[in-house]
PDB file of C-alpha atoms and ligand atoms in Angstrom:
ATOM      1  CA  MET A  10     -11.772   8.905  39.246  1.00 64.00           C
ATOM      2  CA  LYS A  11      -9.024   8.398  36.556  1.00 75.00           C
ATOM      3  CA  THR A  12      -9.880   6.095  33.758  1.00 91.00           C
ATOM      4  CA  ALA A  13      -7.694   2.807  33.373  1.00 95.00           C
ATOM      5  CA  ILE A  14      -6.449   4.799  30.078  1.00 96.00           C
ATOM      6  CA  GLN A  15      -5.354   7.491  32.311  1.00 95.00           C
ATOM      7  CA  HIS A  16      -3.443   5.601  34.512  1.00 96.00           C
ATOM      8  CA  ILE A  17      -1.593   3.634  32.008  1.00 97.00           C
ATOM      9  CA  SER A  18      -0.838   6.813  30.301  1.00 97.00           C
ATOM     10  CA  GLN A  19       0.518   8.243  33.452  1.00 96.00           C
ATOM     11  CA  ALA A  20       2.296   4.991  34.232  1.00 97.00           C
ATOM     12  CA  LEU A  21       4.178   5.156  30.556  1.00 97.00           C
ATOM     13  CA  SER A  22       5.158   8.795  31.492  1.00 95.00           C
ATOM     14  CA  THR A  23       6.971   7.933  34.463  1.00 94.00           C
ATOM     15  CA  CYS A  24       8.301   4.336  34.449  1.00 95.00           C
ATOM     16  CA  SER A  25      11.575   3.240  33.184  1.00 95.00           C
ATOM     17  CA  GLY A  26      11.529  -0.244  32.243  1.00 97.00           C
ATOM     18  CA  VAL A  27       8.462  -1.147  29.863  1.00 98.00           C
ATOM     19  CA  VAL A  28       7.953  -4.455  28.526  1.00 98.00           C
ATOM     20  CA  VAL A  29       5.294  -5.018  26.278  1.00 98.00           C
ATOM     21  CA  VAL A  30       3.704  -8.344  24.795  1.00 98.00           C
ATOM     22  CA  THR A  31       1.441  -8.776  21.520  1.00 98.00           C
ATOM     23  CA  GLY A  32      -0.241 -11.008  19.883  1.00 97.00           C
ATOM     24  CA  ALA A  33      -2.489 -11.562  16.829  1.00 96.00           C
ATOM     25  CA  GLY A  34      -4.839  -9.388  18.032  1.00 97.00           C
ATOM     26  CA  VAL A  35      -2.533  -6.448  17.475  1.00 98.00           C
ATOM     27  CA  SER A  36      -2.927  -7.283  13.766  1.00 98.00           C
ATOM     28  CA  ALA A  37      -6.553  -7.712  13.332  1.00 96.00           C
ATOM     29  CA  GLU A  38      -7.046  -4.324  12.245  1.00 97.00           C
ATOM     30  CA  SER A  39      -4.692  -4.688   9.868  1.00 97.00           C
ATOM     31  CA  ARG A  40      -6.649  -7.530   8.475  1.00 94.00           C
ATOM     32  CA  ILE A  41      -4.507 -10.419   9.155  1.00 93.00           C
ATOM     33  CA  PRO A  42      -6.593 -13.010  10.801  1.00 87.00           C
ATOM     34  CA  THR A  43      -5.948 -13.997  14.409  1.00 87.00           C
ATOM     35  CA  PHE A  44      -5.443 -17.739  15.343  1.00 83.00           C
ATOM     36  CA  ARG A  45      -8.379 -18.945  17.663  1.00 79.00           C
ATOM     37  CA  ASP A  46     -11.045 -16.277  16.562  1.00 72.00           C
ATOM     38  CA  SER A  47     -14.023 -19.016  16.039  1.00 63.00           C
ATOM     39  CA  MET A  48     -15.288 -17.326  12.721  1.00 62.00           C
ATOM     40  CA  THR A  49     -12.508 -15.360  11.168  1.00 67.00           C
ATOM     41  CA  GLY A  50      -9.408 -16.988  12.729  1.00 68.00           C
ATOM     42  CA  LEU A  51      -6.905 -18.857  10.838  1.00 66.00           C
ATOM     43  CA  TRP A  52      -7.772 -22.061  12.685  1.00 62.00           C
ATOM     44  CA  ALA A  53     -11.360 -21.688  11.735  1.00 66.00           C
ATOM     45  CA  ARG A  54     -10.732 -23.529   8.601  1.00 68.00           C
ATOM     46  CA  PHE A  55      -7.788 -26.102   9.410  1.00 71.00           C
ATOM     47  CA  ASP A  56      -6.732 -27.876  12.562  1.00 71.00           C
ATOM     48  CA  PRO A  57      -2.976 -26.033  13.186  1.00 67.00           C
ATOM     49  CA  GLN A  58      -1.940 -29.394  14.012  1.00 67.00           C
ATOM     50  CA  THR A  59      -2.108 -30.294  10.224  1.00 75.00           C
ATOM     51  CA  LEU A  60       0.360 -27.693   9.067  1.00 84.00           C
ATOM     52  CA  ALA A  61       2.111 -25.859  11.889  1.00 89.00           C
ATOM     53  CA  THR A  62       4.246 -28.589  13.128  1.00 92.00           C
ATOM     54  CA  PRO A  63       7.398 -30.127  11.982  1.00 95.00           C
ATOM     55  CA  GLU A  64       5.680 -33.503  11.604  1.00 94.00           C
ATOM     56  CA  ALA A  65       3.269 -31.827   9.189  1.00 93.00           C
ATOM     57  CA  PHE A  66       6.031 -30.343   7.224  1.00 96.00           C
ATOM     58  CA  GLU A  67       8.143 -33.593   7.225  1.00 96.00           C
ATOM     59  CA  ALA A  68       4.834 -35.577   5.699  1.00 94.00           C
ATOM     60  CA  ASP A  69       3.784 -32.867   3.433  1.00 93.00           C
ATOM     61  CA  PRO A  70       6.380 -30.154   2.583  1.00 96.00           C
ATOM     62  CA  GLU A  71       4.265 -28.919  -0.321  1.00 95.00           C
ATOM     63  CA  THR A  72       1.144 -28.096   1.546  1.00 91.00           C
ATOM     64  CA  VAL A  73       2.966 -26.516   4.593  1.00 93.00           C
ATOM     65  CA  THR A  74       5.028 -24.354   2.491  1.00 95.00           C
ATOM     66  CA  ARG A  75       2.409 -23.234   0.078  1.00 92.00           C
ATOM     67  CA  TRP A  76       0.217 -22.109   2.935  1.00 89.00           C
ATOM     68  CA  TYR A  77       3.053 -20.389   4.658  1.00 94.00           C
ATOM     69  CA  ASP A  78       4.018 -18.540   1.611  1.00 95.00           C
ATOM     70  CA  HIS A  79       0.189 -17.393   1.193  1.00 90.00           C
ATOM     71  CA  ARG A  80       0.463 -16.073   4.859  1.00 91.00           C
ATOM     72  CA  ARG A  81       3.619 -14.474   4.022  1.00 95.00           C
ATOM     73  CA  LEU A  82       2.289 -12.589   0.757  1.00 95.00           C
ATOM     74  CA  GLY A  83      -0.913 -11.508   3.211  1.00 92.00           C
ATOM     75  CA  CYS A  84       1.333 -10.055   5.859  1.00 96.00           C
ATOM     76  CA  LEU A  85       3.480  -8.259   2.910  1.00 97.00           C
ATOM     77  CA  ALA A  86       0.108  -6.674   1.783  1.00 96.00           C
ATOM     78  CA  ALA A  87      -1.375  -5.749   5.014  1.00 97.00           C
ATOM     79  CA  GLU A  88      -0.257  -2.181   6.255  1.00 98.00           C
ATOM     80  CA  PRO A  89       0.566  -1.330  10.241  1.00 98.00           C
ATOM     81  CA  ASN A  90      -2.654  -0.034  11.898  1.00 98.00           C
ATOM     82  CA  PRO A  91      -2.865   2.811  14.450  1.00 98.00           C
ATOM     83  CA  GLY A  92      -2.384   0.508  17.250  1.00 98.00           C
ATOM     84  CA  HIS A  93       1.015  -0.375  15.790  1.00 98.00           C
ATOM     85  CA  LEU A  94       1.937   3.002  15.180  1.00 98.00           C
ATOM     86  CA  ALA A  95       0.928   4.195  18.645  1.00 98.00           C
ATOM     87  CA  LEU A  96       2.966   1.574  20.255  1.00 98.00           C
ATOM     88  CA  ALA A  97       6.047   2.773  17.897  1.00 98.00           C
ATOM     89  CA  GLU A  98       5.338   6.439  19.157  1.00 98.00           C
ATOM     90  CA  ILE A  99       5.053   5.329  23.063  1.00 98.00           C
ATOM     91  CA  GLU A 100       8.692   3.521  22.466  1.00 98.00           C
ATOM     92  CA  ARG A 101       9.834   6.890  21.277  1.00 97.00           C
ATOM     93  CA  ARG A 102       8.653   8.642  24.252  1.00 96.00           C
ATOM     94  CA  VAL A 103       9.663   6.475  26.756  1.00 97.00           C
ATOM     95  CA  THR A 104      13.133   6.131  25.393  1.00 97.00           C
ATOM     96  CA  ALA A 105      13.527   9.872  24.744  1.00 95.00           C
ATOM     97  CA  ARG A 106      13.161  10.418  28.289  1.00 94.00           C
ATOM     98  CA  GLY A 107      15.859   7.832  28.986  1.00 95.00           C
ATOM     99  CA  GLY A 108      13.291   4.688  30.057  1.00 97.00           C
ATOM    100  CA  SER A 109      13.552   1.251  28.177  1.00 98.00           C
ATOM    101  CA  PHE A 110      11.265  -0.065  26.134  1.00 98.00           C
ATOM    102  CA  THR A 111      10.771  -4.059  25.005  1.00 98.00           C
ATOM    103  CA  LEU A 112       8.389  -5.264  22.896  1.00 98.00           C
ATOM    104  CA  LEU A 113       8.060  -8.940  22.923  1.00 98.00           C
ATOM    105  CA  THR A 114       5.539 -10.125  19.818  1.00 98.00           C
ATOM    106  CA  GLN A 115       4.393 -13.330  19.036  1.00 97.00           C
ATOM    107  CA  ASN A 116       3.346 -12.278  15.460  1.00 97.00           C
ATOM    108  CA  VAL A 117       5.253 -13.265  12.811  1.00 97.00           C
ATOM    109  CA  ASP A 118       4.119 -10.591  10.275  1.00 98.00           C
ATOM    110  CA  GLY A 119       6.904  -7.996  10.828  1.00 98.00           C
ATOM    111  CA  LEU A 120       4.298  -5.171  11.284  1.00 98.00           C
ATOM    112  CA  HIS A 121       5.807  -3.604  14.452  1.00 98.00           C
ATOM    113  CA  THR A 122       9.090  -2.878  12.770  1.00 98.00           C
ATOM    114  CA  ARG A 123       7.223  -1.770   9.722  1.00 98.00           C
ATOM    115  CA  ALA A 124       5.336   0.598  11.666  1.00 98.00           C
ATOM    116  CA  GLY A 125       8.726   2.131  13.514  1.00 98.00           C
ATOM    117  CA  SER A 126       9.086  -0.039  16.585  1.00 98.00           C
ATOM    118  CA  SER A 127      12.867  -0.528  17.168  1.00 98.00           C
ATOM    119  CA  ASN A 128      13.142  -2.931  20.073  1.00 98.00           C
ATOM    120  CA  VAL A 129      11.308  -5.901  18.571  1.00 98.00           C
ATOM    121  CA  VAL A 130      11.795  -9.536  19.476  1.00 98.00           C
ATOM    122  CA  GLU A 131      10.194 -11.793  17.291  1.00 98.00           C
ATOM    123  CA  LEU A 132       9.383 -14.767  19.852  1.00 97.00           C
ATOM    124  CA  HIS A 133       7.833 -16.883  17.083  1.00 96.00           C
ATOM    125  CA  GLY A 134       9.867 -15.793  14.139  1.00 97.00           C
ATOM    126  CA  SER A 135       9.102 -14.210  11.159  1.00 97.00           C
ATOM    127  CA  VAL A 136       7.389 -15.574   8.080  1.00 97.00           C
ATOM    128  CA  ALA A 137       9.161 -13.252   5.827  1.00 97.00           C
ATOM    129  CA  ARG A 138      12.649 -15.006   6.751  1.00 98.00           C
ATOM    130  CA  TRP A 139      13.062 -18.710   5.337  1.00 98.00           C
ATOM    131  CA  ARG A 140      15.749 -21.045   5.694  1.00 98.00           C
ATOM    132  CA  CYS A 141      17.767 -23.759   4.250  1.00 98.00           C
ATOM    133  CA  CYS A 142      16.887 -27.140   5.812  1.00 98.00           C
ATOM    134  CA  ALA A 143      20.204 -28.386   4.923  1.00 98.00           C
ATOM    135  CA  THR A 144      22.342 -25.513   6.086  1.00 98.00           C
ATOM    136  CA  GLY A 145      20.443 -23.463   8.112  1.00 97.00           C
ATOM    137  CA  ARG A 146      21.096 -20.320   6.192  1.00 98.00           C
ATOM    138  CA  GLU A 147      18.448 -17.604   6.040  1.00 98.00           C
ATOM    139  CA  PHE A 148      17.197 -15.702   3.228  1.00 98.00           C
ATOM    140  CA  GLU A 149      14.283 -13.438   2.446  1.00 97.00           C
ATOM    141  CA  PRO A 150      12.280 -14.430  -0.636  1.00 97.00           C
ATOM    142  CA  GLY A 151      11.046 -11.782  -2.811  1.00 96.00           C
ATOM    143  CA  PRO A 152       7.743  -9.999  -2.916  1.00 96.00           C
ATOM    144  CA  GLU A 153       6.161 -12.364  -5.494  1.00 97.00           C
ATOM    145  CA  ALA A 154       4.627 -15.886  -4.957  1.00 96.00           C
ATOM    146  CA  MET A 155       7.342 -18.473  -4.701  1.00 96.00           C
ATOM    147  CA  GLY A 156       7.523 -20.458  -7.911  1.00 93.00           C
ATOM    148  CA  GLU A 157       7.800 -23.994  -6.453  1.00 97.00           C
ATOM    149  CA  PHE A 158       6.478 -25.987  -3.434  1.00 97.00           C
ATOM    150  CA  PRO A 159       8.192 -26.808  -1.251  1.00 98.00           C
ATOM    151  CA  PRO A 160      10.632 -24.180  -2.354  1.00 98.00           C
ATOM    152  CA  ALA A 161      14.507 -25.052  -3.478  1.00 97.00           C
ATOM    153  CA  SER A 162      16.970 -23.910  -0.813  1.00 98.00           C
ATOM    154  CA  PRO A 163      18.964 -21.093  -2.871  1.00 97.00           C
ATOM    155  CA  PHE A 164      22.330 -22.587  -1.109  1.00 97.00           C
ATOM    156  CA  GLU A 165      22.434 -26.103  -1.525  1.00 97.00           C
ATOM    157  CA  ALA A 166      21.408 -27.880  -4.553  1.00 96.00           C
ATOM    158  CA  GLY A 167      18.595 -30.676  -3.714  1.00 97.00           C
ATOM    159  CA  ALA A 168      17.664 -29.101  -0.362  1.00 98.00           C
ATOM    160  CA  ILE A 169      14.599 -27.331   0.348  1.00 98.00           C
ATOM    161  CA  ALA A 170      13.350 -24.301   2.381  1.00 98.00           C
ATOM    162  CA  ARG A 171      11.004 -23.537   5.453  1.00 98.00           C
ATOM    163  CA  PRO A 172       9.697 -20.403   6.868  1.00 98.00           C
ATOM    164  CA  CYS A 173      11.771 -19.036  10.125  1.00 98.00           C
ATOM    165  CA  VAL A 174       8.602 -19.433  12.327  1.00 97.00           C
ATOM    166  CA  VAL A 175       8.192 -21.388  15.464  1.00 96.00           C
ATOM    167  CA  TRP A 176       6.036 -24.520  15.059  1.00 95.00           C
ATOM    168  CA  PHE A 177       4.350 -26.731  17.736  1.00 90.00           C
ATOM    169  CA  GLY A 178       6.795 -28.631  19.581  1.00 90.00           C
ATOM    170  CA  GLU A 179       9.533 -26.494  18.650  1.00 95.00           C
ATOM    171  CA  ALA A 180      11.685 -24.454  21.117  1.00 95.00           C
ATOM    172  CA  LEU A 181      11.689 -20.611  20.838  1.00 95.00           C
ATOM    173  CA  PRO A 182      14.876 -18.836  19.280  1.00 93.00           C
ATOM    174  CA  THR A 183      17.330 -18.720  22.681  1.00 95.00           C
ATOM    175  CA  GLU A 184      18.009 -15.222  21.747  1.00 96.00           C
ATOM    176  CA  ALA A 185      14.747 -14.163  21.785  1.00 97.00           C
ATOM    177  CA  LEU A 186      14.177 -16.088  25.072  1.00 96.00           C
ATOM    178  CA  ASP A 187      17.047 -14.241  26.787  1.00 97.00           C
ATOM    179  CA  ALA A 188      16.086 -10.740  25.518  1.00 97.00           C
ATOM    180  CA  ALA A 189      12.677 -11.307  27.246  1.00 97.00           C
ATOM    181  CA  GLU A 190      13.991 -12.398  30.099  1.00 97.00           C
ATOM    182  CA  ARG A 191      16.234  -9.418  30.296  1.00 97.00           C
ATOM    183  CA  ALA A 192      13.698  -7.137  29.673  1.00 98.00           C
ATOM    184  CA  LEU A 193      11.377  -8.860  32.416  1.00 97.00           C
ATOM    185  CA  ASP A 194      14.274  -8.577  34.935  1.00 97.00           C
ATOM    186  CA  THR A 195      14.135  -4.628  34.871  1.00 96.00           C
ATOM    187  CA  CYS A 196      10.584  -4.123  34.213  1.00 97.00           C
ATOM    188  CA  ASP A 197       8.266  -1.581  36.180  1.00 97.00           C
ATOM    189  CA  LEU A 198       5.586  -1.682  33.718  1.00 98.00           C
ATOM    190  CA  PHE A 199       4.021  -4.707  31.883  1.00 98.00           C
ATOM    191  CA  LEU A 200       1.205  -4.507  28.963  1.00 98.00           C
ATOM    192  CA  SER A 201      -0.084  -7.699  27.242  1.00 98.00           C
ATOM    193  CA  ILE A 202      -2.012  -6.592  24.342  1.00 98.00           C
ATOM    194  CA  GLY A 203      -3.842  -8.505  21.674  1.00 98.00           C
ATOM    195  CA  THR A 204      -3.166 -11.929  22.770  1.00 97.00           C
ATOM    196  CA  SER A 205      -5.317 -14.848  24.226  1.00 95.00           C
ATOM    197  CA  SER A 206      -2.525 -15.464  26.676  1.00 95.00           C
ATOM    198  CA  VAL A 207      -3.018 -19.192  26.296  1.00 92.00           C
ATOM    199  CA  VAL A 208       0.665 -20.190  24.570  1.00 88.00           C
ATOM    200  CA  TRP A 209       3.699 -20.386  26.921  1.00 88.00           C
ATOM    201  CA  PRO A 210       6.401 -18.654  27.431  1.00 89.00           C
ATOM    202  CA  ALA A 211       4.679 -15.664  26.619  1.00 89.00           C
ATOM    203  CA  ALA A 212       1.551 -16.355  28.538  1.00 91.00           C
ATOM    204  CA  GLY A 213       3.749 -16.352  31.587  1.00 94.00           C
ATOM    205  CA  PHE A 214       5.345 -13.054  31.251  1.00 97.00           C
ATOM    206  CA  VAL A 215       2.783 -11.412  33.302  1.00 97.00           C
ATOM    207  CA  LEU A 216       3.606 -13.600  36.370  1.00 96.00           C
ATOM    208  CA  ALA A 217       7.025 -12.567  36.220  1.00 96.00           C
ATOM    209  CA  ALA A 218       6.076  -8.946  35.906  1.00 97.00           C
ATOM    210  CA  THR A 219       3.760  -9.272  38.594  1.00 97.00           C
ATOM    211  CA  ALA A 220       6.177 -11.272  40.785  1.00 96.00           C
ATOM    212  CA  ARG A 221       8.340  -7.775  40.774  1.00 96.00           C
ATOM    213  CA  GLY A 222       5.583  -5.616  41.833  1.00 97.00           C
ATOM    214  CA  ALA A 223       5.163  -4.135  38.336  1.00 98.00           C
ATOM    215  CA  PRO A 224       1.773  -3.007  37.466  1.00 98.00           C
ATOM    216  CA  THR A 225       0.242  -4.553  34.616  1.00 98.00           C
ATOM    217  CA  VAL A 226      -2.005  -3.979  31.833  1.00 98.00           C
ATOM    218  CA  GLU A 227      -4.078  -6.006  29.372  1.00 98.00           C
ATOM    219  CA  ILE A 228      -5.892  -4.376  25.982  1.00 98.00           C
ATOM    220  CA  ASN A 229      -8.260  -6.874  24.574  1.00 98.00           C
ATOM    221  CA  PRO A 230     -12.030  -6.661  23.380  1.00 97.00           C
ATOM    222  CA  GLU A 231     -12.507  -9.921  24.940  1.00 97.00           C
ATOM    223  CA  PRO A 232     -11.495 -11.452  28.383  1.00 97.00           C
ATOM    224  CA  THR A 233      -8.920 -13.710  28.985  1.00 97.00           C
ATOM    225  CA  ASP A 234      -7.354 -15.964  31.485  1.00 94.00           C
ATOM    226  CA  ILE A 235      -5.198 -13.050  32.803  1.00 96.00           C
ATOM    227  CA  SER A 236      -7.948 -10.322  32.782  1.00 96.00           C
ATOM    228  CA  GLN A 237      -8.562 -10.971  36.381  1.00 95.00           C
ATOM    229  CA  ARG A 238      -4.870 -10.522  37.671  1.00 94.00           C
ATOM    230  CA  VAL A 239      -3.812  -7.403  35.805  1.00 97.00           C
ATOM    231  CA  THR A 240      -3.910  -3.941  37.763  1.00 98.00           C
ATOM    232  CA  TRP A 241      -5.321  -2.386  34.694  1.00 98.00           C
ATOM    233  CA  SER A 242      -7.914  -4.225  32.270  1.00 96.00           C
ATOM    234  CA  VAL A 243      -8.787  -2.360  28.866  1.00 97.00           C
ATOM    235  CA  ARG A 244     -11.698  -4.076  27.045  1.00 97.00           C
ATOM    236  CA  ALA A 245     -11.054  -2.513  23.834  1.00 97.00           C
ATOM    237  CA  LYS A 246      -9.277  -2.887  20.239  1.00 98.00           C
ATOM    238  CA  SER A 247      -5.588  -2.132  20.427  1.00 98.00           C
ATOM    239  CA  GLY A 248      -6.165   0.092  17.551  1.00 98.00           C
ATOM    240  CA  GLU A 249      -8.519   2.429  19.657  1.00 97.00           C
ATOM    241  CA  ALA A 250      -6.780   1.978  22.833  1.00 98.00           C
ATOM    242  CA  LEU A 251      -3.387   2.757  22.237  1.00 98.00           C
ATOM    243  CA  PRO A 252      -3.737   5.827  20.219  1.00 97.00           C
ATOM    244  CA  ALA A 253      -5.963   7.189  23.524  1.00 97.00           C
ATOM    245  CA  ILE A 254      -3.288   6.112  25.941  1.00 97.00           C
ATOM    246  CA  LEU A 255      -0.726   8.178  23.361  1.00 97.00           C
ATOM    247  CA  GLU A 256      -2.930  10.876  23.271  1.00 95.00           C
ATOM    248  CA  ARG A 257      -3.015  11.273  27.099  1.00 94.00           C
ATOM    249  CA  MET A 258       0.740  10.683  27.426  1.00 92.00           C
ATOM    250  CA  SER A 259       1.337  14.152  26.190  1.00 70.00           C
ATOM    251  CA  PHE A 260      -0.329  15.467  29.238  1.00 62.00           C
ATOM    252  CA  HIS A 261       2.106  14.188  31.575  1.00 57.00           C
TER     253      HIS A 261
HETATM  254  P1  OAD B 320      -5.033 -15.666  19.410  1.00 92.59           P
HETATM  255  O1  OAD B 320      -5.888 -15.657  18.041  1.00 92.59           O
HETATM  256  O2  OAD B 320      -4.793 -16.902  20.120  1.00 92.59           O
HETATM  257  O3  OAD B 320      -5.738 -14.500  20.026  1.00 92.59           O
HETATM  258  C1  OAD B 320      -6.012 -13.239  19.364  1.00 92.59           C
HETATM  259  C2  OAD B 320      -6.357 -12.358  20.692  1.00 92.59           C
HETATM  260  O4  OAD B 320      -6.558 -11.172  19.923  1.00 92.59           O
HETATM  261  C3  OAD B 320      -7.695 -12.727  20.983  1.00 92.59           C
HETATM  262  O5  OAD B 320      -7.687 -12.576  22.613  1.00 92.59           O
HETATM  263  C4  OAD B 320      -8.725 -11.560  20.710  1.00 92.59           C
HETATM  264  O6  OAD B 320      -9.810 -11.451  21.565  1.00 92.59           O
HETATM  265  C5  OAD B 320      -7.800 -10.362  20.504  1.00 92.59           C
HETATM  266  N1  OAD B 320      -8.240  -9.446  19.860  1.00 92.59           N
HETATM  267  C6  OAD B 320      -9.078  -9.837  18.567  1.00 92.59           C
HETATM  268  N2  OAD B 320      -9.089  -8.502  17.965  1.00 92.59           N
HETATM  269  C7  OAD B 320      -8.271  -7.755  18.475  1.00 92.59           C
HETATM  270  C8  OAD B 320      -8.070  -6.016  18.402  1.00 92.59           C
HETATM  271  N3  OAD B 320      -8.628  -5.672  17.372  1.00 92.59           N
HETATM  272  N4  OAD B 320      -7.399  -5.640  19.550  1.00 92.59           N
HETATM  273  C9  OAD B 320      -6.887  -6.310  20.400  1.00 92.59           C
HETATM  274  N5  OAD B 320      -7.044  -7.531  20.742  1.00 92.59           N
HETATM  275  C10 OAD B 320      -7.758  -8.181  19.649  1.00 92.59           C
HETATM  276  O7  OAD B 320      -3.756 -15.059  19.008  1.00 92.59           O
HETATM  277  P2  OAD B 320      -2.459 -15.097  19.939  1.00 92.59           P
HETATM  278  O8  OAD B 320      -2.752 -14.832  21.240  1.00 92.59           O
HETATM  279  O9  OAD B 320      -1.565 -14.388  19.266  1.00 92.59           O
HETATM  280  O10 OAD B 320       2.015 -19.468  17.940  1.00 92.59           O
HETATM  281  O11 OAD B 320      -1.822 -16.640  19.674  1.00 92.59           O
HETATM  282  C11 OAD B 320      -0.552 -17.029  20.260  1.00 92.59           C
HETATM  283  C12 OAD B 320       0.129 -18.012  19.672  1.00 92.59           C
HETATM  284  O12 OAD B 320      -0.921 -19.040  19.371  1.00 92.59           O
HETATM  285  C13 OAD B 320       0.617 -17.519  17.996  1.00 92.59           C
HETATM  286  O13 OAD B 320       1.653 -16.621  18.195  1.00 92.59           O
HETATM  287  C14 OAD B 320       0.572 -19.109  17.262  1.00 92.59           C
HETATM  288  C15 OAD B 320      -0.410 -19.703  18.241  1.00 92.59           C
HETATM  289  O14 OAD B 320      -0.079 -20.991  18.521  1.00 92.59           O
HETATM  290  C16 OAD B 320       2.691 -20.219  17.102  1.00 92.59           C
HETATM  291  O15 OAD B 320       2.510 -20.207  15.942  1.00 92.59           O
HETATM  292  C17 OAD B 320       3.959 -20.627  17.531  1.00 92.59           C
END
């Protein structure tokens, strides 16, 4: 009787179009808080509507930008964990044999790219990139804490800057959505890793993959709304499951 890990490894060794969606759970083992974990999540200590919205930024840009710079520095100090590293190696193996691999992440911490993943689509933007509110021009602040809040724009006197992350009520970057759609159109294996699957459109990607007849996978230590509808559900941490999947890929 093959285990889910063995099935997933075999599917990764033979399929042609892999699509992965990740959430904050993939970075939990890098000590970056998730959103909805009741005890340790970012939101255990505050209501997201008070900081992660354009209205909150309009009303109190100092508090919002101070909090995001705090998160930015936390992400810069974090290191990719075995789950990130295994995903990057899985991508290399799939593409080396001519397959396509698209990593759609809801995370803004940049750890997939730092781990070596190359085809990464940042659906919710990146906390490492900020932009001028007057001109829209983007920049990457240095490794030290910003000196003033809200930070002054480096491009326009008198203008302030904000993080290039998607806030509640804001549209996702069109180029990210287009990339996700293109990837799902040729998907023959779909993996949902470390996400509570409650925020759309990412939560709906599993439906698009299922509609194409692609086998679907969930890796999450807790059940979610999609756990019952995936082909293989792995009730484990991504930092444990992904290295185990990678290890078995070498047998195929
Ligand atoms: P959540 O905090 O909603 O969910 C994190 C998921 O990761 C949960 O289902 C946990 O069970 C799971 N998890 C925890 N530790 C894990 C581990 N070691 N390995 C694997 N899974 C683990 O975070 P997201 O699903 O990413 O959007 O939240 C989606 C979006 O909601 C975020 O991108 C953010 C928020 O609104 C924006 O800010 C626009």
